[in-house]
Short mmCIF file of C-alpha atoms in Angstrom, two decimals:
data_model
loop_
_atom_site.label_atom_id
_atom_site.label_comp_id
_atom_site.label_asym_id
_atom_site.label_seq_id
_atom_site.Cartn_x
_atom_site.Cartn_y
_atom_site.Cartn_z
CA UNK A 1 0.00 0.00 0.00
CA UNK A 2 1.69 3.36 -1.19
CA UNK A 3 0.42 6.10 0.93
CA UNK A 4 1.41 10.15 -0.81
CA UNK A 5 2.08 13.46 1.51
CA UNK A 6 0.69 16.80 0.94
CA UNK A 7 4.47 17.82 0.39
CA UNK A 8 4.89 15.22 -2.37
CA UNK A 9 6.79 12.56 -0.73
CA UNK A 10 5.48 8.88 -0.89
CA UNK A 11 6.26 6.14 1.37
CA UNK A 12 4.96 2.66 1.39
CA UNK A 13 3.04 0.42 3.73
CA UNK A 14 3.25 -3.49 3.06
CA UNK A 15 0.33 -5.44 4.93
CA UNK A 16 1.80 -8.67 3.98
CA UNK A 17 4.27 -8.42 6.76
CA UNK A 18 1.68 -8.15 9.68
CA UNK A 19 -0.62 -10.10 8.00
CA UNK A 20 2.21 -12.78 8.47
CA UNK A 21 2.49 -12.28 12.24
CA UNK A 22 -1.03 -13.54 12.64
CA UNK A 23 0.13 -17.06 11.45
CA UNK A 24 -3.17 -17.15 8.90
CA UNK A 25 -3.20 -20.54 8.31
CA UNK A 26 -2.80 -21.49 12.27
CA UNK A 27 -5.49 -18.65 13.06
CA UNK A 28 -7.85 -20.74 10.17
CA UNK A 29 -7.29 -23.70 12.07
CA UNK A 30 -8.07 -22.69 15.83
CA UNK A 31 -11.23 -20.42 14.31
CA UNK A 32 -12.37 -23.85 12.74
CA UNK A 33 -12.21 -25.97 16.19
CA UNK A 34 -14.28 -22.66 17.71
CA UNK A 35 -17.25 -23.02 15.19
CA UNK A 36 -17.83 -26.21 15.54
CA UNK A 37 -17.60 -26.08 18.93
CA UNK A 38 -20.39 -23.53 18.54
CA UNK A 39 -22.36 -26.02 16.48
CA UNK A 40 -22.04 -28.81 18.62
CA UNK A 41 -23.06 -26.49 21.56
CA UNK A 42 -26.03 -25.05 19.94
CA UNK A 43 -27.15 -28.98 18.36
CA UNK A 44 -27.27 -26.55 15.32
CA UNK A 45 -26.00 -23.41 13.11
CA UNK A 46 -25.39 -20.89 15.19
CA UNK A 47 -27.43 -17.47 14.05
CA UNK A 48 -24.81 -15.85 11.31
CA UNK A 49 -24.36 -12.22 13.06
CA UNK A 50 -23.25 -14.02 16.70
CA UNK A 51 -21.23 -16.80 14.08
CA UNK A 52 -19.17 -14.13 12.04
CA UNK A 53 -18.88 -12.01 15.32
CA UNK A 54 -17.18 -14.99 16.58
CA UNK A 55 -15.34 -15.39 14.17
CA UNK A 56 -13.66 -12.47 14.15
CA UNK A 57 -13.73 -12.51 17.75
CA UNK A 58 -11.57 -15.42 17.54
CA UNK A 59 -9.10 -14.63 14.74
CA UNK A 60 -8.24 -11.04 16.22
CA UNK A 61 -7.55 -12.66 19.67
CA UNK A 62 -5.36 -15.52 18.15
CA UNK A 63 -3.46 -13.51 15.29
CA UNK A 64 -2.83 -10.80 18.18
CA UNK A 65 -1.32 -13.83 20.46
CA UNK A 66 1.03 -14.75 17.52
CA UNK A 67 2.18 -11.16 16.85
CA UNK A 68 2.95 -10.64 20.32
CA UNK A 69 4.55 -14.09 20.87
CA UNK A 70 6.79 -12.73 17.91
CA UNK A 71 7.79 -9.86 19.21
CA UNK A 72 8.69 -11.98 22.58
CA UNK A 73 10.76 -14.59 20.60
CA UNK A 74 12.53 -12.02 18.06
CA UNK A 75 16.00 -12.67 19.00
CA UNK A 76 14.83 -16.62 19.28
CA UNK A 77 13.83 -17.01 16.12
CA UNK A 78 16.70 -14.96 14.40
CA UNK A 79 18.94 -18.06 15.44
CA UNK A 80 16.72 -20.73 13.71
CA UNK A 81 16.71 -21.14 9.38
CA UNK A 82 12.82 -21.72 9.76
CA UNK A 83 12.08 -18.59 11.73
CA UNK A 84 14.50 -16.30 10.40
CA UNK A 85 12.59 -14.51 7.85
CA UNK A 86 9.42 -14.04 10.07
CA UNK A 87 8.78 -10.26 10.05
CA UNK A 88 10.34 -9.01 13.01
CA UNK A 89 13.76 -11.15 12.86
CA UNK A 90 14.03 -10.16 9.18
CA UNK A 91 13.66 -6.45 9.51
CA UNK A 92 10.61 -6.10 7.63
CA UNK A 93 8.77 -4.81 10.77
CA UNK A 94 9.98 -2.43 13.61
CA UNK A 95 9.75 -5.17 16.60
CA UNK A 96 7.53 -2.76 18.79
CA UNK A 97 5.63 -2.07 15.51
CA UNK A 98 4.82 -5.68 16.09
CA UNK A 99 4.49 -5.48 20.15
CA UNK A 100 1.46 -2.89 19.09
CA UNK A 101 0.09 -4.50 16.31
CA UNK A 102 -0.36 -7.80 18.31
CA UNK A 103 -1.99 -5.97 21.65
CA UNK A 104 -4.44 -3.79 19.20
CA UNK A 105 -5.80 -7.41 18.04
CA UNK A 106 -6.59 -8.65 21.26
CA UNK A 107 -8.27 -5.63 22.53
CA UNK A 108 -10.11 -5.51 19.71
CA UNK A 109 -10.95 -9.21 19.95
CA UNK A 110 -12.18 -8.97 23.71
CA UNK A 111 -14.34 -5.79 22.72
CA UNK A 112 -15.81 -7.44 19.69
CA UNK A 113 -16.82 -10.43 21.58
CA UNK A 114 -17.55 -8.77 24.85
CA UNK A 115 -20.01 -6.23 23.24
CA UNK A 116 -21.29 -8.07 20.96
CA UNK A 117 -21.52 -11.88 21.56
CA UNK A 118 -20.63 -12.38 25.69
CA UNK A 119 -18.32 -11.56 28.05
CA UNK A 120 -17.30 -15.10 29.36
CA UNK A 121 -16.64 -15.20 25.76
CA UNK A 122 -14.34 -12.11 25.43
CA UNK A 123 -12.78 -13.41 29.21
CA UNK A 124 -11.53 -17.05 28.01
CA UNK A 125 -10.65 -15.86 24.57
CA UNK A 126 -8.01 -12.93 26.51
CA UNK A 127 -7.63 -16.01 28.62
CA UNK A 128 -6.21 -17.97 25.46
CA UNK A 129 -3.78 -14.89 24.69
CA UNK A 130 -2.53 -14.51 28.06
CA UNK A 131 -1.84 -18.45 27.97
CA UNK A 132 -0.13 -18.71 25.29
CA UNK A 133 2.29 -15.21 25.60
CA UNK A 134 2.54 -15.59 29.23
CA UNK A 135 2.85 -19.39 30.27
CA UNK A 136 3.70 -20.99 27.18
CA UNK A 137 6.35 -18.32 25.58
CA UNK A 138 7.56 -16.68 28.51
CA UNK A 139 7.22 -19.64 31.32
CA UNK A 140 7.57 -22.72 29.57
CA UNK A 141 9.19 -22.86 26.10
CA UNK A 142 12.56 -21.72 27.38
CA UNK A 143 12.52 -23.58 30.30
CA UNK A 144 11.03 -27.11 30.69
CA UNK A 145 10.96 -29.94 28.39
CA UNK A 146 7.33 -30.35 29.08
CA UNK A 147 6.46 -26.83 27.48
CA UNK A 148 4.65 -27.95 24.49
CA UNK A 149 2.33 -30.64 26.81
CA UNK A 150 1.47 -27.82 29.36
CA UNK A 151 1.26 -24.79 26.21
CA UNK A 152 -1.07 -27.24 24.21
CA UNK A 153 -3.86 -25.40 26.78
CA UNK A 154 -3.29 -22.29 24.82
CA UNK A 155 -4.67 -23.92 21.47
CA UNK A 156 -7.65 -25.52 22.90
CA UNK A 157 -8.79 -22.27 24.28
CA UNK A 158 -10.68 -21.31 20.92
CA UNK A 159 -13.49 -24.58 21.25
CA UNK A 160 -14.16 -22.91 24.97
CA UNK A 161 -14.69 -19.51 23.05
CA UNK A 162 -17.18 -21.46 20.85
CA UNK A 163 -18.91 -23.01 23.08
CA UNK A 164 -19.63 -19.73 25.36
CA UNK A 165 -20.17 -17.71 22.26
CA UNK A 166 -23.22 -20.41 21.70
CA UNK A 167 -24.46 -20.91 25.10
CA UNK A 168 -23.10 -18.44 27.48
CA UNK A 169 -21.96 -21.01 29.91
CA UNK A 170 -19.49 -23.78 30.10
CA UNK A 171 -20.26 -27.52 30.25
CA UNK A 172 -18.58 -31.01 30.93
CA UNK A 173 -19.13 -31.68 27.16
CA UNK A 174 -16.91 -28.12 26.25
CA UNK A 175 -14.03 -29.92 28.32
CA UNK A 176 -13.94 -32.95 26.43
CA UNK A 177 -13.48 -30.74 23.01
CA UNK A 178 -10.76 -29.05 24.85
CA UNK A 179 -9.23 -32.54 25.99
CA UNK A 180 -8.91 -33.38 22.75
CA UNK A 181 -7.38 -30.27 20.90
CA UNK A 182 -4.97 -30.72 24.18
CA UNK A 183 -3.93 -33.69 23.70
CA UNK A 184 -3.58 -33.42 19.80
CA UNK A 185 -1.04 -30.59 20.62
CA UNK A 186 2.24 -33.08 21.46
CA UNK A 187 2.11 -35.50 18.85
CA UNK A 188 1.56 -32.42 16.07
CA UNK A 189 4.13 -30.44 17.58
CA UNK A 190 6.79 -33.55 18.46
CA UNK A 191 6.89 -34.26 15.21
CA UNK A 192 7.36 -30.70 14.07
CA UNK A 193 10.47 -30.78 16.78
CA UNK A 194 12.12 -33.62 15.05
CA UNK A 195 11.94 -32.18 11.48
CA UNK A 196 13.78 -28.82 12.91
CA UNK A 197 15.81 -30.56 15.68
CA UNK A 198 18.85 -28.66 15.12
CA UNK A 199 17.28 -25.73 14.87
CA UNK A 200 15.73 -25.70 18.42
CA UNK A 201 19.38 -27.14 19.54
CA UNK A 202 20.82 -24.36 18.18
CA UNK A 203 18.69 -21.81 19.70
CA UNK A 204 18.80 -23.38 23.21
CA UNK A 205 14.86 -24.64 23.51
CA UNK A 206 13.88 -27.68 25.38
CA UNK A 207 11.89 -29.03 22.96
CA UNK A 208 11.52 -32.90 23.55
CA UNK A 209 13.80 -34.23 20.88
CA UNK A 210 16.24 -31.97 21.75
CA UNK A 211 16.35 -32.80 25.56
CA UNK A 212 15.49 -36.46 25.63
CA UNK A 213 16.17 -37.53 22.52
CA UNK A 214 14.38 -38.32 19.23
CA UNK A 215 13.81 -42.06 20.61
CA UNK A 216 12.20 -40.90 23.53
CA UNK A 217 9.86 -38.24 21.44
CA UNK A 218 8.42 -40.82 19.10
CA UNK A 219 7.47 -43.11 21.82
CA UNK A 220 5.72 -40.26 23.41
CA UNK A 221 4.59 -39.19 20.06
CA UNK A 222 3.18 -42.51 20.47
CA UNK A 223 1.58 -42.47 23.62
CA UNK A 224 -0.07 -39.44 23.29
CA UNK A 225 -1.48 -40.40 19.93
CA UNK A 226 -3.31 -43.43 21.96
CA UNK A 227 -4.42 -40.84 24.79
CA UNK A 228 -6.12 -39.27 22.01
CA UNK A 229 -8.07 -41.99 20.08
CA UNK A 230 -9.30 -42.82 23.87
CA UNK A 231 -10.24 -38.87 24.56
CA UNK A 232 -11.91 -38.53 21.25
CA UNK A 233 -13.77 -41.41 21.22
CA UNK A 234 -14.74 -40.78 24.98
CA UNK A 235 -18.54 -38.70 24.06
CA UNK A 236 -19.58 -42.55 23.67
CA UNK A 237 -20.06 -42.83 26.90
CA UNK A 238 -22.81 -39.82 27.40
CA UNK A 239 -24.75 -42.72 25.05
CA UNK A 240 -24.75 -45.14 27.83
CA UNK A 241 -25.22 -42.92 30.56
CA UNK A 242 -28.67 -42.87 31.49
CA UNK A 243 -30.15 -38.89 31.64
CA UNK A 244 -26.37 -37.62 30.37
CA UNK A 245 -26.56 -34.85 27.49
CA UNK A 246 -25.90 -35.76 24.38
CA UNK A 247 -22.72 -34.61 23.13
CA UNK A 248 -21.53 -36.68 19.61
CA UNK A 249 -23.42 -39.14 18.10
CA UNK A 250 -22.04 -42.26 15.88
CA UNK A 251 -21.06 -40.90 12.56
CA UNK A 252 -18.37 -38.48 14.77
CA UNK A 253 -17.55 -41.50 16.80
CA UNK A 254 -17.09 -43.52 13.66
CA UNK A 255 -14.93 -41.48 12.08
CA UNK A 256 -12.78 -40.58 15.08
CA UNK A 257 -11.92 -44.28 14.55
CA UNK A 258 -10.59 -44.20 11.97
CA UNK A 259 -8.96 -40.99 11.78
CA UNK A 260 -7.13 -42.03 15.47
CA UNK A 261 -6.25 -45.41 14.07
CA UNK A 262 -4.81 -43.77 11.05
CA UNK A 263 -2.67 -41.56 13.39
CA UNK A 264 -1.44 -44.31 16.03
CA UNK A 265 -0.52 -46.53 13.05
CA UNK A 266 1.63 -43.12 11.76
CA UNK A 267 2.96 -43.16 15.14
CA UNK A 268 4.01 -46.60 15.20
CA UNK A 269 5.88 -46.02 11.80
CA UNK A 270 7.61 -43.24 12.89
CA UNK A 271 9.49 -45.89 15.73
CA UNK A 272 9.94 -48.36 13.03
CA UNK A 273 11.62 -45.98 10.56
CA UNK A 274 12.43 -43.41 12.44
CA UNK A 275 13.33 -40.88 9.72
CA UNK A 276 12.23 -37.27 8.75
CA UNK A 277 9.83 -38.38 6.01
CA UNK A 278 8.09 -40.24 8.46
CA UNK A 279 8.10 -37.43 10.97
CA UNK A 280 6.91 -35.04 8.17
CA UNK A 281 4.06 -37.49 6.98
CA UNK A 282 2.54 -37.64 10.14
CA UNK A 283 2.95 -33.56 10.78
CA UNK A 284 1.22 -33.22 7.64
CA UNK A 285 -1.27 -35.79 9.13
CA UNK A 286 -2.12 -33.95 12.38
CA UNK A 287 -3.24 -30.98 10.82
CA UNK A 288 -5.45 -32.91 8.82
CA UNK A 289 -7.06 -35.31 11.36
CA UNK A 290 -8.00 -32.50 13.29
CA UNK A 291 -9.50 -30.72 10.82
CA UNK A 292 -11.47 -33.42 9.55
CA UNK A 293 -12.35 -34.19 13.53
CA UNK A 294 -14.01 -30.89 13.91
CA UNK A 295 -15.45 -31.19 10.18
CA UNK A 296 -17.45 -34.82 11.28
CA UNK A 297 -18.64 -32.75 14.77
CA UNK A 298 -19.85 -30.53 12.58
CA UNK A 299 -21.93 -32.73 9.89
CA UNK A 300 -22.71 -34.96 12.94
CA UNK A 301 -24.74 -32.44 14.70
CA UNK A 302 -25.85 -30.78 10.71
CA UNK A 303 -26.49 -33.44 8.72
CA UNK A 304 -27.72 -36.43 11.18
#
């Protein structure tokens, strides 16, 4: 964008950069876990003024979070090749340009949801940012090996937005959508870890492969991947509770089969092989199965 002075002069503003610091296609991703934990609240489709208000709620509070966790891990990230040419590290944004840019988005998030959807809403999703700036960037990712397991909370936050945003409460069945985007977290990001190992050596961060070993991380890569088939298959038993709310019915539980069997048997290859294709097939995976997930929550409430 090419912005001209009354004196003549011209300078130039590129969005591209900031638009960058929101992480887009991670902000897509959380947004999608919040509306259909909205649908799944509601047992429909949620009115499409509250939907897109939450929506934007959501993406202004999570972009925000990135922009400021930037800023945070500037120097960090200037000492890794796959975070080098993020916006701040490469010059291409002033680093408080950044700090402000982020903290304007999650204002604006809590106001947009807190005027116009609710305020437990606007409360849980600043409770998301402060999560993930706070404990997971500032607490835990320098720190402990465990960051990633304990940070994971900061990406489930979004299906608690939803489900306020729909209902104006919280309920035992929000908790189990959160258990699962919680648990998804260490497997997805484990096998991110091993792809970049060096980097995160280099740069001094706990991550799991770097202090306990790649053999270590795909076992727990492993283990977590069985926590959640259990977790996501765990609405079944509202169905057998007698007077318990329904939460999922069997087309989501179906497909959670298969999707978590998909991922455990990824898992298991990764021990067999152990090699970087196999660590990125099953990265690649993770995005996917959650996606799709959310998608059959969303057709199973829709559709069935």
């Amino acid at each position: 964008m090419i912005r001209t002075l009354r004196n003549g002069f011209t300078f130039e503003i590129s969005l591209r950069p900031y638009i960058e610091l929101t992480k887009p296609r991670i902000v897509i991703l959380l947004v999608f876990t919040c509306v259909a934990s909205m649908v799944v609240a509601a047992d429909s489709f949620p009115p499409a003024d509250r939907l897109m208000l939450t929506i934007l709620g959501g993406a202004l509070s999570a972009g925000g979070a990135s922009a400021i966790n930037q800023y945070l891990d500037r120097e960090l990230d200037a000492r890794m090749a796959r975070t080098a040419r993020r916006p701040i590290p490469s010059g291409r944004i002033p680093a408080r340009h950044g700090l402000v840019f982020g903290l304007a988005l999650v204002a604006l998030s809590v106001l947009a949801l807190g005027l116009f959807v609710n305020w437990l809403a606007a409360a849980l999703a600043l409770a998301g940012a402060i999560y993930y700036v706070i404990i997971y960037t500032l607490a835990l990712k320098r720190n402990t090996v465990v960051n990633i397991l304990i940070g994971g909370g900061a990406g489930a936050m979004p299906v608690l937005v939803g489900w306020a945003a729909a209902n104006g409460t919280l309920e035992l069945q929000a908790f189990i959508l959160f258990a699962i985007v919680f648990y998804w977290t260490p497997p997805h990001s484990w096998a991110l870890a091993i792809l970049v190992n060096k980097d995160y050596a280099a740069a001094d961060v706990p991550m799991m492969p770097v202090a306990r070993g790649e053999k270590v991380t795909r076992l727990q890569i492993l283990f977590y991947a069985i926590q959640l088939f259990i977790i996501s298959l765990s609405p079944a038993a509202l169905l057998w509770l007698p007077g318990a709310p329904l939460l999922l019915d069997w087309f989501y539980l179906s497909v959670a089969a298969v999707l978590g069997l998909i991922l455990i048997g990824m898992a298991a290859r990764l021990i067999r092989r152990a090699d970087k294709p196999s660590a990125r097939a099953l990265y690649k995976y993770s995005s996917l199965y959650l996606a799709l997930l959310f998608l059959a929550m969303i057709a199973d409430r829709l559709l069935l």
